[in-house]
Coordinates of C-alpha atoms in Angstrom, one line a residue:
Chain A
V1 CA -36.4 9.8 69.7
S2 CA -36.7 6.5 67.4
W3 CA -39.6 6.5 66.4
L4 CA -40.0 8.2 63.7
T5 CA -37.6 7.7 60.7
D6 CA -34.8 10.7 59.9
R7 CA -37.1 11.2 56.7
Q8 CA -40.4 12.2 58.9
W9 CA -38.1 14.2 61.3
F10 CA -36.6 16.3 58.2
S11 CA -39.9 16.5 57.1
I12 CA -41.7 18.7 59.3
A13 CA -38.6 20.7 59.0
V14 CA -39.6 21.0 55.4
I15 CA -43.3 21.7 56.6
L16 CA -42.2 24.3 59.0
Y17 CA -39.4 25.6 55.6
G18 CA -42.8 25.9 54.4
L19 CA -44.4 27.9 56.9
S20 CA -41.7 29.9 56.3
A21 CA -42.2 31.0 53.6
T22 CA -45.7 31.6 53.3
Y23 CA -45.0 33.7 55.9
S24 CA -42.5 35.9 54.4
I25 CA -45.2 36.2 51.5
F26 CA -46.3 37.8 53.8
L27 CA -43.8 39.9 55.2
L28 CA -43.3 41.1 51.2
R29 CA -47.1 41.5 51.8
K30 CA -47.0 44.2 55.0
Q31 CA -43.5 45.6 52.7
F32 CA -41.4 44.3 56.1
R33 CA -42.8 46.0 58.0
E34 CA -44.0 43.6 60.4
D35 CA -41.5 42.5 63.3
N36 CA -39.2 39.7 61.4
R37 CA -39.1 37.4 65.2
I38 CA -41.9 34.4 64.2
N39 CA -40.3 33.2 60.9
Y40 CA -37.1 33.9 63.2
F41 CA -38.8 30.7 65.2
L42 CA -40.2 29.5 62.8
L43 CA -37.0 28.6 60.9
L44 CA -34.8 28.0 64.4
V45 CA -38.2 25.0 65.6
A46 CA -37.6 24.1 62.1
F47 CA -33.4 24.1 62.7
G48 CA -34.6 21.9 65.3
F49 CA -35.8 19.2 63.7
H50 CA -34.1 19.3 60.9
T51 CA -30.9 18.7 63.4
I52 CA -33.1 15.8 64.6
A53 CA -33.1 14.0 61.6
M54 CA -29.7 14.7 60.5
F55 CA -28.6 13.4 64.5
V56 CA -31.0 10.2 63.9
R57 CA -29.6 9.0 60.5
G58 CA -26.3 9.3 61.7
L59 CA -26.6 7.6 64.9
S60 CA -28.6 5.0 62.0
L61 CA -25.6 4.2 59.2
N62 CA -22.8 5.3 62.5
R63 CA -21.0 7.9 60.5
C64 CA -21.2 11.7 59.9
P65 CA -24.3 11.6 57.3
I66 CA -23.2 13.8 53.9
N67 CA -22.1 11.1 51.3
N68 CA -25.7 10.9 48.6
L69 CA -26.5 13.7 47.6
Y70 CA -29.9 13.5 49.9
E71 CA -27.6 14.2 52.9
A72 CA -24.7 16.2 51.1
T73 CA -28.3 18.5 50.4
T74 CA -30.1 18.7 53.3
F75 CA -26.9 19.4 55.2
V76 CA -26.7 22.2 53.1
A77 CA -29.6 23.6 53.4
W78 CA -28.8 23.0 57.6
T79 CA -26.2 25.6 57.0
M80 CA -27.9 27.9 55.3
V81 CA -30.1 27.7 58.3
A82 CA -27.3 27.6 61.3
A83 CA -25.8 30.5 59.6
Y84 CA -29.2 32.5 59.5
L85 CA -29.9 31.7 63.2
A86 CA -26.5 33.0 64.0
M87 CA -26.8 36.1 61.9
G88 CA -30.4 37.2 62.2
L89 CA -28.9 37.4 66.8
W90 CA -28.5 40.5 65.0
S91 CA -32.4 41.8 64.3
R92 CA -31.3 44.1 61.6
L93 CA -30.5 41.1 59.6
R94 CA -33.6 38.5 60.7
F95 CA -34.9 39.5 57.6
L96 CA -32.6 37.2 55.8
G97 CA -34.9 34.7 57.3
A98 CA -37.8 35.8 54.9
F99 CA -35.6 35.6 51.7
A100 CA -33.7 32.1 52.4
S101 CA -36.5 30.5 54.0
P102 CA -38.1 29.4 50.2
L103 CA -35.2 28.5 49.3
L104 CA -34.9 26.2 52.1
F105 CA -37.4 24.5 51.6
A106 CA -37.2 24.3 47.8
I107 CA -33.7 22.6 48.4
G108 CA -35.4 20.4 50.7
V109 CA -38.6 19.3 49.0
F110 CA -35.9 18.4 46.3
A111 CA -34.1 16.1 48.7
L112 CA -37.5 14.4 49.7
L113 CA -38.0 13.9 45.7
T114 CA -34.5 12.2 45.3
P115 CA -35.5 9.1 44.8
K116 CA -32.0 8.2 44.9
D117 CA -31.7 8.5 48.8
V118 CA -29.1 5.6 48.9
G119 CA -27.7 6.1 52.5
L120 CA -26.5 2.3 53.0
V121 CA -24.9 1.9 49.9
K122 CA -21.6 2.1 50.6
P123 CA -18.6 4.8 49.2
E124 CA -16.2 4.7 47.2
F125 CA -13.7 6.3 49.7
T126 CA -14.4 5.9 53.4
G127 CA -13.1 7.3 56.4
G128 CA -12.2 11.0 57.5
G129 CA -10.9 12.5 54.6
L130 CA -14.5 11.9 52.9
T131 CA -16.9 13.4 55.3
L132 CA -13.9 16.4 55.3
H133 CA -14.3 16.2 51.8
V134 CA -18.1 16.4 51.8
A135 CA -18.2 18.7 55.1
L136 CA -16.1 21.0 53.0
F137 CA -18.1 21.0 50.3
A138 CA -21.4 21.0 51.9
L139 CA -20.0 24.1 54.0
A140 CA -19.2 26.2 51.2
Y141 CA -22.6 26.0 49.1
G142 CA -24.6 27.2 52.5
A143 CA -22.2 30.0 52.8
F144 CA -22.4 30.6 49.1
G145 CA -26.2 29.8 48.9
L146 CA -26.9 32.6 51.6
S147 CA -25.0 35.2 49.9
S148 CA -27.2 35.1 47.1
V149 CA -30.1 35.4 50.0
A150 CA -28.3 38.4 50.6
G151 CA -27.8 39.3 47.2
L152 CA -31.2 38.1 46.7
M153 CA -32.5 40.6 49.4
Y154 CA -30.1 44.4 48.2
L155 CA -32.1 43.7 45.1
T156 CA -34.9 44.1 46.1
Q157 CA -34.0 47.0 49.0
E158 CA -31.7 48.9 45.8
R159 CA -35.0 48.1 43.8
D160 CA -36.7 49.8 45.8
L161 CA -34.9 52.9 46.4
K162 CA -34.0 53.7 42.4
M163 CA -38.0 53.4 42.0
H164 CA -38.1 56.0 45.8
K165 CA -41.3 52.4 46.4
L166 CA -42.1 53.8 49.7
R167 CA -41.0 50.9 51.4
A168 CA -37.7 50.8 50.7
V169 CA -37.5 53.6 53.7
L170 CA -41.0 51.5 55.6
S171 CA -39.2 48.3 55.3
F172 CA -37.0 46.9 59.1
M173 CA -34.6 45.9 56.3
P174 CA -31.1 46.2 57.0
P175 CA -29.0 49.1 54.6
I176 CA -28.0 48.0 51.1
Q177 CA -24.2 49.5 52.1
R178 CA -24.4 47.0 54.8
L179 CA -26.5 43.8 52.8
E180 CA -23.3 44.3 50.2
L181 CA -21.0 43.8 52.8
V182 CA -23.1 41.0 54.5
T183 CA -23.0 39.5 50.8
G184 CA -19.5 39.9 50.3
R185 CA -17.9 38.6 53.2
L186 CA -20.8 35.1 52.6
L187 CA -19.3 34.7 49.5
L188 CA -15.5 35.5 50.8
S189 CA -15.9 32.3 53.2
G190 CA -17.8 30.0 51.1
F191 CA -15.1 30.7 48.8
A192 CA -12.3 29.9 51.5
L193 CA -13.8 26.3 53.0
L194 CA -14.5 26.3 48.5
S195 CA -11.0 25.6 48.4
A196 CA -10.4 24.3 50.8
A197 CA -12.8 21.0 49.6
L198 CA -11.5 20.8 47.1
I199 CA -7.6 21.1 48.2
A200 CA -9.1 18.2 51.0
S201 CA -10.3 16.1 48.1
A202 CA -7.2 16.4 46.5
L203 CA -4.4 15.2 49.4
F204 CA -6.6 12.8 51.3
L205 CA -9.0 10.5 49.2
H206 CA -7.2 9.5 46.7
Q207 CA -7.8 7.6 43.3
Q208 CA -9.4 4.0 43.9
D209 CA -8.3 1.1 40.5
G210 CA -11.4 1.8 37.0
V211 CA -12.1 5.5 38.5
L212 CA -11.3 7.8 36.3
F213 CA -10.5 10.3 39.0
S214 CA -8.4 13.8 37.1
G215 CA -11.0 13.8 34.6
D216 CA -13.8 13.3 36.4
F217 CA -17.3 15.7 35.3
K218 CA -17.9 16.5 38.9
I219 CA -14.7 17.4 39.8
L220 CA -14.2 19.2 36.7
W221 CA -17.3 21.5 37.5
S222 CA -16.1 22.3 41.0
I223 CA -13.3 23.3 39.5
F224 CA -15.2 25.3 37.0
V225 CA -17.8 26.1 40.3
W226 CA -14.6 27.9 41.6
A227 CA -13.7 29.9 39.0
L228 CA -16.9 31.2 39.1
Y229 CA -16.5 32.5 42.2
L230 CA -13.4 34.0 42.0
G231 CA -14.1 35.6 39.1
L232 CA -17.3 37.9 41.3
I233 CA -14.1 38.5 43.8
I234 CA -12.6 39.6 41.6
M235 CA -14.6 41.4 39.8
R236 CA -16.0 42.7 43.3
W237 CA -12.7 43.3 44.5
K238 CA -10.0 44.3 42.0
F239 CA -12.2 45.9 40.2
W240 CA -14.7 47.7 42.0
Q241 CA -18.0 46.2 40.2
G242 CA -20.0 46.1 43.1
G243 CA -23.8 47.1 44.2
R244 CA -26.4 44.9 41.7
R245 CA -24.0 44.3 39.1
F246 CA -22.3 42.1 42.7
A247 CA -25.3 41.1 43.5
W248 CA -26.8 39.5 40.8
G249 CA -23.3 37.7 40.3
T250 CA -24.5 36.0 43.4
V251 CA -27.9 34.9 42.7
C252 CA -26.7 34.1 39.4
A253 CA -23.5 31.9 40.2
F254 CA -25.4 29.9 42.9
A255 CA -28.9 29.6 40.5
F256 CA -26.1 28.1 38.4
V257 CA -25.1 25.5 41.2
L258 CA -28.8 24.2 42.5
L259 CA -29.7 24.2 38.8
T260 CA -26.5 21.8 37.8
F261 CA -26.1 20.5 40.7
W262 CA -27.9 17.2 39.9
G263 CA -27.1 16.9 36.8
S264 CA -23.2 16.5 36.9
S265 CA -23.5 14.2 39.9
L266 CA -25.8 12.2 37.3
M267 CA -22.6 12.1 35.1
S268 CA -20.1 11.6 37.6
P269 CA -18.6 8.2 37.7
L270 CA -17.5 9.4 41.4
H271 CA -20.4 11.1 42.4
R272 CA -23.0 9.2 40.7
P273 CA -26.4 9.4 43.2
Chain B
M1 CA -61.6 67.5 93.0
P2 CA -61.9 67.0 89.1
V3 CA -58.7 68.3 86.7
V4 CA -59.8 71.1 84.1
V5 CA -57.9 72.4 81.8
L6 CA -57.8 75.9 79.5
G7 CA -56.0 77.2 77.4
M8 CA -54.8 78.1 73.4
S9 CA -52.7 76.2 70.8
H10 CA -52.9 76.9 67.2
H11 CA -55.5 74.3 66.7
S12 CA -58.2 77.5 68.1
S13 CA -56.1 80.8 68.0
P14 CA -53.3 82.5 65.5
V15 CA -50.0 83.0 66.7
T16 CA -50.3 86.5 67.3
V17 CA -52.8 86.0 70.5
R18 CA -51.0 83.2 71.8
E19 CA -48.0 84.5 72.1
R20 CA -49.5 87.4 74.0
F21 CA -50.5 84.5 76.4
A22 CA -46.9 82.6 76.3
F23 CA -44.9 82.9 79.6
S24 CA -41.3 82.6 80.0
E25 CA -40.1 79.7 82.2
A26 CA -38.8 82.2 84.6
R27 CA -42.1 83.1 85.2
I28 CA -44.6 79.8 85.8
P29 CA -44.0 79.2 89.5
S30 CA -45.1 82.1 90.4
A31 CA -48.1 82.3 87.8
L32 CA -48.5 78.9 89.3
Q33 CA -48.0 80.4 93.2
T34 CA -51.0 82.6 92.3
I35 CA -53.5 80.3 91.1
R36 CA -52.6 78.5 94.2
E37 CA -52.7 81.4 96.2
S38 CA -55.9 83.1 95.0
G39 CA -58.1 79.7 95.4
I40 CA -58.7 79.0 92.0
A41 CA -57.2 75.3 91.9
D42 CA -54.9 73.0 94.5
E43 CA -53.3 71.8 92.3
A44 CA -52.1 73.6 88.6
V45 CA -48.9 72.7 86.4
I46 CA -48.7 75.1 83.5
L47 CA -46.9 73.9 79.9
S48 CA -46.1 77.2 77.5
T49 CA -44.6 76.4 74.2
C50 CA -44.4 78.1 70.5
N51 CA -47.5 76.0 69.9
R52 CA -49.9 76.8 73.1
V53 CA -50.5 77.6 76.3
E54 CA -52.3 75.4 79.2
I55 CA -53.9 75.9 82.1
Y56 CA -54.1 72.8 83.9
A57 CA -55.3 72.3 87.5
A58 CA -57.1 70.1 89.7
T59 CA -60.1 72.5 91.3
S60 CA -62.2 72.5 94.0
L61 CA -64.1 75.6 93.4
E62 CA -67.5 74.7 91.1
L63 CA -66.5 74.8 86.7
R64 CA -68.4 77.3 85.5
K65 CA -66.9 79.8 88.0
A66 CA -63.1 78.1 88.4
F67 CA -63.3 78.8 84.4
A68 CA -63.8 81.9 84.9
E69 CA -61.3 82.7 87.7
L70 CA -58.8 81.0 85.3
Q71 CA -59.8 83.4 82.0
E72 CA -59.8 85.5 84.5
F73 CA -55.8 85.2 86.2
L74 CA -54.3 84.3 82.4
V75 CA -55.9 87.6 80.7
R76 CA -55.0 89.7 83.7
V77 CA -51.1 88.3 83.9
H78 CA -50.6 89.2 80.4
D79 CA -52.6 92.7 80.2
Y80 CA -54.3 91.3 77.6
R81 CA -57.7 94.0 77.0
D82 CA -58.5 92.3 73.6
P83 CA -62.0 90.3 73.2
L84 CA -61.7 87.0 74.2
T85 CA -64.1 84.1 71.4
D86 CA -63.2 81.1 70.8
E87 CA -59.4 81.1 71.1
I88 CA -59.5 79.4 74.8
Y89 CA -60.5 76.9 75.1
K90 CA -62.1 75.2 78.7
L91 CA -62.3 71.2 79.4
S92 CA -63.7 69.3 82.6
E93 CA -63.0 65.6 82.0
P94 CA -63.0 63.2 80.9
E95 CA -62.0 65.2 78.0
S96 CA -59.4 67.7 79.7
I97 CA -57.3 64.2 80.6
E98 CA -58.4 62.9 77.1
H99 CA -57.1 66.3 75.9
L100 CA -53.4 65.7 78.4
F101 CA -53.5 62.1 76.7
K102 CA -53.1 63.5 73.4
V103 CA -50.8 66.4 74.0
A104 CA -48.6 64.1 75.1
S105 CA -48.6 61.3 72.5
G106 CA -48.5 64.2 70.1
L107 CA -51.7 64.5 68.4
D108 CA -52.7 67.8 69.8
S109 CA -49.6 68.7 68.3
M110 CA -48.7 70.7 64.6
V111 CA -46.8 68.1 62.8
L112 CA -48.5 65.1 64.2
G113 CA -46.6 62.3 66.4
E114 CA -44.2 64.3 67.0
T115 CA -42.4 64.0 70.0
E116 CA -40.5 67.4 71.5
I117 CA -43.9 67.8 73.2
L118 CA -43.5 65.0 75.8
G119 CA -40.4 66.6 76.0
Q120 CA -41.8 70.2 76.8
L121 CA -44.8 68.3 78.7
K122 CA -42.2 66.5 81.2
K123 CA -40.4 69.4 81.6
A124 CA -43.7 71.4 82.5
Y125 CA -45.1 69.0 85.8
D126 CA -40.9 68.5 86.2
L127 CA -41.6 72.8 87.4
A128 CA -44.0 72.5 89.3
L129 CA -43.7 69.2 91.1
Q130 CA -40.2 71.1 92.0
Y131 CA -42.2 73.8 93.1
N132 CA -44.7 71.1 95.0
H133 CA -48.0 73.1 93.1
T134 CA -48.9 68.9 91.9
G135 CA -50.1 66.8 93.9
S136 CA -52.4 63.7 93.8
R137 CA -54.4 64.0 90.9
L138 CA -51.9 66.0 89.1
N139 CA -49.5 63.6 89.5
K140 CA -51.4 60.6 88.6
A141 CA -53.0 61.8 85.9
F142 CA -49.3 63.5 84.5
Q143 CA -47.3 59.8 85.2
R144 CA -50.4 58.1 83.2
A145 CA -50.3 60.4 80.3
F146 CA -46.3 59.8 80.0
N147 CA -47.4 56.7 80.5
V148 CA -50.2 56.2 77.7
A149 CA -47.7 58.1 75.3
K150 CA -45.1 55.4 75.4
H151 CA -47.7 53.1 74.7
I152 CA -48.9 54.7 71.9
R153 CA -45.3 55.4 70.5
T154 CA -44.6 51.3 71.1
E155 CA -47.9 50.1 69.9
T156 CA -49.2 52.7 67.0
N157 CA -47.5 53.6 63.7
I158 CA -47.9 57.3 64.8
Q159 CA -44.9 57.9 65.0
R160 CA -43.7 56.2 62.4
G161 CA -41.4 58.2 59.8
S162 CA -40.3 61.4 58.8
V163 CA -42.8 64.5 57.9
S164 CA -40.8 67.2 56.5
V165 CA -38.4 66.5 53.6
A166 CA -35.1 67.1 55.6
S167 CA -35.9 63.8 57.6
V168 CA -36.5 62.0 54.8
A169 CA -33.2 62.7 53.2
V170 CA -31.7 61.8 56.5
E171 CA -34.0 58.5 56.4
L172 CA -33.0 57.4 52.6
A173 CA -29.4 58.2 53.4
E174 CA -30.2 55.2 56.7
K175 CA -31.3 52.8 54.0
I176 CA -28.5 53.8 51.8
F177 CA -25.7 53.5 53.9
S178 CA -24.4 51.1 56.6
S179 CA -23.6 54.3 59.0
L180 CA -23.7 57.8 58.9
G181 CA -20.8 58.3 60.5
E182 CA -17.8 58.4 57.3
R183 CA -20.1 60.2 55.5
Q184 CA -19.0 63.1 53.4
V185 CA -22.2 65.9 52.8
M186 CA -21.9 68.8 50.2
V187 CA -24.0 71.1 50.2
I188 CA -24.7 72.7 46.8
G189 CA -26.3 76.2 46.4
A190 CA -27.2 77.4 50.5
G191 CA -30.8 77.5 50.5
D192 CA -32.7 77.3 53.3
T193 CA -33.7 73.3 52.9
S194 CA -30.9 72.4 51.6
E195 CA -29.6 73.6 55.0
K196 CA -32.0 71.8 57.1
A197 CA -31.4 68.4 55.5
A198 CA -27.7 69.2 56.3
R199 CA -28.3 69.9 59.9
A200 CA -30.8 67.1 59.8
L201 CA -27.6 64.8 58.5
L202 CA -25.0 66.5 60.8
S203 CA -26.9 66.1 64.0
R204 CA -27.6 61.5 62.7
G205 CA -24.0 61.8 63.3
A206 CA -22.9 62.5 59.7
H207 CA -18.9 63.4 59.2
S208 CA -18.0 66.4 58.0
V209 CA -20.1 69.1 55.7
I210 CA -18.9 70.9 52.2
V211 CA -20.5 73.5 50.9
S212 CA -20.2 75.0 47.6
N213 CA -22.3 78.3 46.4
R214 CA -21.8 80.5 43.6
S215 CA -21.7 83.7 46.2
H216 CA -18.6 82.1 48.2
D217 CA -19.4 84.5 51.2
R218 CA -23.0 82.8 51.4
A219 CA -21.1 79.5 51.1
V220 CA -18.4 80.0 53.8
A221 CA -20.9 81.7 56.6
L222 CA -22.9 78.6 56.1
A223 CA -20.0 76.2 55.8
A224 CA -19.2 78.4 59.6
E225 CA -22.5 77.7 60.7
L226 CA -22.9 74.2 60.0
G227 CA -19.3 73.3 61.3
G228 CA -17.4 72.9 57.5
R229 CA -16.1 74.2 54.5
A230 CA -16.6 76.5 52.3
V231 CA -14.9 75.4 48.1
H232 CA -15.2 77.9 44.9
F233 CA -18.6 76.9 43.2
E234 CA -16.3 76.4 40.0
E235 CA -14.6 73.8 42.4
W236 CA -17.1 71.6 43.7
A237 CA -17.0 68.2 41.4
T238 CA -13.3 67.9 42.6
E239 CA -14.3 67.1 46.6
F240 CA -16.4 64.3 44.1
A241 CA -14.7 61.5 44.4
N242 CA -15.2 62.4 48.7
I243 CA -18.3 62.5 49.2
D244 CA -21.3 60.2 49.4
I245 CA -24.5 62.6 49.8
V246 CA -25.3 65.6 48.1
I247 CA -27.9 68.0 48.7
S248 CA -28.7 70.7 45.4
S249 CA -30.8 73.9 46.2
T250 CA -29.4 76.1 43.3
S251 CA -31.1 78.9 42.1
A252 CA -29.2 77.8 37.9
P253 CA -31.4 77.8 35.3
H254 CA -30.2 74.1 33.7
Y255 CA -28.7 71.2 34.9
V256 CA -25.6 71.3 37.6
L257 CA -24.7 67.9 37.9
D258 CA -25.6 65.7 34.9
R259 CA -25.1 62.1 33.2
A260 CA -21.9 62.9 30.9
K261 CA -19.8 64.6 34.5
L262 CA -21.6 62.1 36.4
E263 CA -20.5 59.1 34.4
P264 CA -16.3 59.9 35.0
L265 CA -16.4 60.3 38.8
M266 CA -18.3 57.6 39.9
K267 CA -14.9 55.6 38.6
L268 CA -13.3 58.1 40.7
R269 CA -15.5 56.8 43.8
R270 CA -14.7 52.8 42.8
N271 CA -18.7 53.4 42.5
R272 CA -19.3 53.9 46.1
P273 CA -23.3 54.5 46.8
L274 CA -23.8 58.2 46.0
L275 CA -27.4 59.6 47.6
L276 CA -28.9 62.8 45.2
I277 CA -31.3 65.3 46.9
D278 CA -32.2 67.6 44.2
I279 CA -34.2 69.9 45.7
A280 CA -33.6 73.0 43.4
V281 CA -37.3 74.5 41.1
P282 CA -35.6 73.8 38.5
R283 CA -34.2 71.1 38.9
D284 CA -30.5 71.0 39.7
I285 CA -29.4 67.6 38.2
E286 CA -30.3 65.7 35.4
P287 CA -32.5 62.6 35.9
E288 CA -30.6 59.8 34.0
V289 CA -28.1 59.9 36.2
N290 CA -30.8 57.8 38.5
F291 CA -29.7 55.3 35.9
L292 CA -26.4 55.0 36.4
E293 CA -25.4 52.7 38.5
N294 CA -24.6 52.8 42.7
V295 CA -26.4 56.3 41.8
Y296 CA -29.8 57.1 44.0
L297 CA -31.3 60.6 42.6
Y298 CA -34.6 61.7 44.6
N299 CA -36.4 65.5 43.4
V300 CA -37.7 67.7 46.3
D301 CA -41.3 65.3 45.4
D302 CA -39.7 62.0 45.4
L303 CA -39.4 63.5 49.3
Q304 CA -42.4 65.3 49.6
A305 CA -44.7 61.6 48.6
I306 CA -42.5 59.6 50.7
A307 CA -43.5 62.6 54.2
D308 CA -46.8 62.5 52.7
D309 CA -47.2 59.1 52.8
Y310 CA -45.7 58.8 55.9
L311 CA -48.1 61.8 57.3
R312 CA -51.2 59.7 55.3
Q313 CA -49.8 57.1 57.7
R314 CA -50.1 58.3 60.9
K315 CA -53.9 59.6 60.0
D316 CA -54.7 56.6 60.0
E317 CA -53.7 55.5 63.1
I318 CA -55.4 58.1 64.8
A319 CA -59.2 56.3 65.2
R320 CA -56.5 53.7 67.3
C321 CA -54.3 56.1 69.6
N322 CA -58.3 57.7 70.0
E323 CA -59.7 54.2 71.4
I324 CA -56.3 53.8 73.5
I325 CA -56.8 57.6 74.8
R326 CA -60.3 57.0 75.5
E327 CA -60.6 53.5 77.2
R328 CA -56.8 55.2 79.3
A329 CA -58.4 58.2 80.1
K330 CA -61.7 55.8 81.9
N331 CA -59.3 53.4 83.7
L332 CA -57.7 56.2 85.7
M333 CA -61.3 58.2 86.8
D334 CA -62.2 54.5 87.2
A335 CA -59.4 53.9 89.6
R336 CA -60.6 57.1 91.4
A337 CA -63.8 56.5 91.2
H338 CA -63.4 53.0 93.1
P339 CA -59.8 52.6 94.7
S340 CA -60.2 49.4 96.3
A341 CA -62.1 47.9 93.5
L342 CA -59.3 48.1 90.2
P343 CA -56.7 46.9 90.1
G344 CA -53.2 49.2 90.4
S345 CA -55.2 52.1 91.6
D346 CA -53.6 54.3 93.8
P347 CA -55.4 54.9 97.1
A348 CA -54.6 58.7 96.5
F349 CA -56.9 59.0 93.7
S350 CA -59.3 58.8 95.9
H351 CA -62.9 61.8 96.7
K352 CA -61.0 63.6 99.3

């Protein structure tokens, strides 16, 4: 696998995510009545190239490749695809792919466009604690990403049912109650991982001289994101605000994460890429 | 020895005629025996359903004579003395084989694409087979017909979707709820369509049904038929907290359920999804309730529009199905004409 660089392998994966996103438009035009196996296969192959890309990068750096924004972004996308492929084994949930692939393509393009892919810069923190820190955050955002995808699917299907659209009954999409369940479970998983990431960071990463740890913008941002998702959980399970509001909540929360992730990293001396 | 079909269906004759030609299951073996013993056919199958009476036969007689004798048999055995004109159709190959394939695939049915006929056809064939009234011709033709029906079901959209209001209601429920197994159904007003919809939901696994009607006796009777329980009409709202699907078909001149009434009830239900099927005319449920979160309201026009769309889609598939049928019928006859030339051909189908 050495004849291509990790970025080239990843570029192939992104092209396949793009193809999958294009095929998703076709599925949408067909009112989700076509078989979704082609999309699943495209994402499976893309996942293979994506994995090779991460493997090549890990080998070249001799560490887990999740230490800068490019690596973290690609890892988030990788966890999303892995989770989708696992869930997609259940045919009724395979349509998550049609909604996930445009997001994966966007994340992939974003990662490739980042000019700051400085993989060889020595991180401020080293060792297993750092790897655990980044891996847990990436897994958490991967789960939140898929949760928002399931939420988007819910909103599409729910709207079609409300508007009495024929495709609501024609499509192969799962019932909205199951979509809500999947959205909720993914969000809970993401929240547990995010909590674990914050706790692990506090326990295993120790402050270095000259670095303002407690007031770091990214840390405050992460705590805000944690509180945001906690709010959604309370809204859902304490006040029974399920359905559309909850789905919108998951979509908006993840949109906030996507839109502010880069900016919050720039404003953080600890996380600046 | 060709395969021929003689019979009548809902396309060619009214029920008043069809019912006089119907065979009870018990009479079919002896009727088949008569056909064979009289030399009209070497092999025969009789299909008798509410929509058709047909004799499929493999005969060595000259076609005109075979049809005349089969019709004469049919008239005689049912003691039918009125004149017959276009009520009976007579098909020889390849139309007879294509007709058999169409019947098996539900293309000749009253409800286009329905699958019940396939079961009825299999039963008719099994009965003839059991009494040794079939041979290589009909065995092969029927086996191929079942195979074609399966192919058409999986490769085309002819059997996709529901074409009745009751079954569309079930499909909608299945698009909202993860499983119907835990769902409680409430029937408000014991009309015929609401009863059908409730039965369809129960047959697909709905947990239980509650019936409420202005005439409590009627509610009790329907509840007993459906295996549910009845509540007094004034009390139906008290049951609402546990209800997931409501089918309403009262003859009330005003709304039985409106937004003001439903909004507080939804809180009691902790905002679980609620499917409201309003089959009443004038409508029982205020259309505004559809704006409430987690409430999905469908009136009879909405359901009918979905059923009509399904039917339109099925009709669009007819040309594709006919093409498949023509090709398969041709293959079958080619295999018979050239038993060793075609792969997978059956020597039993060769000319005798």
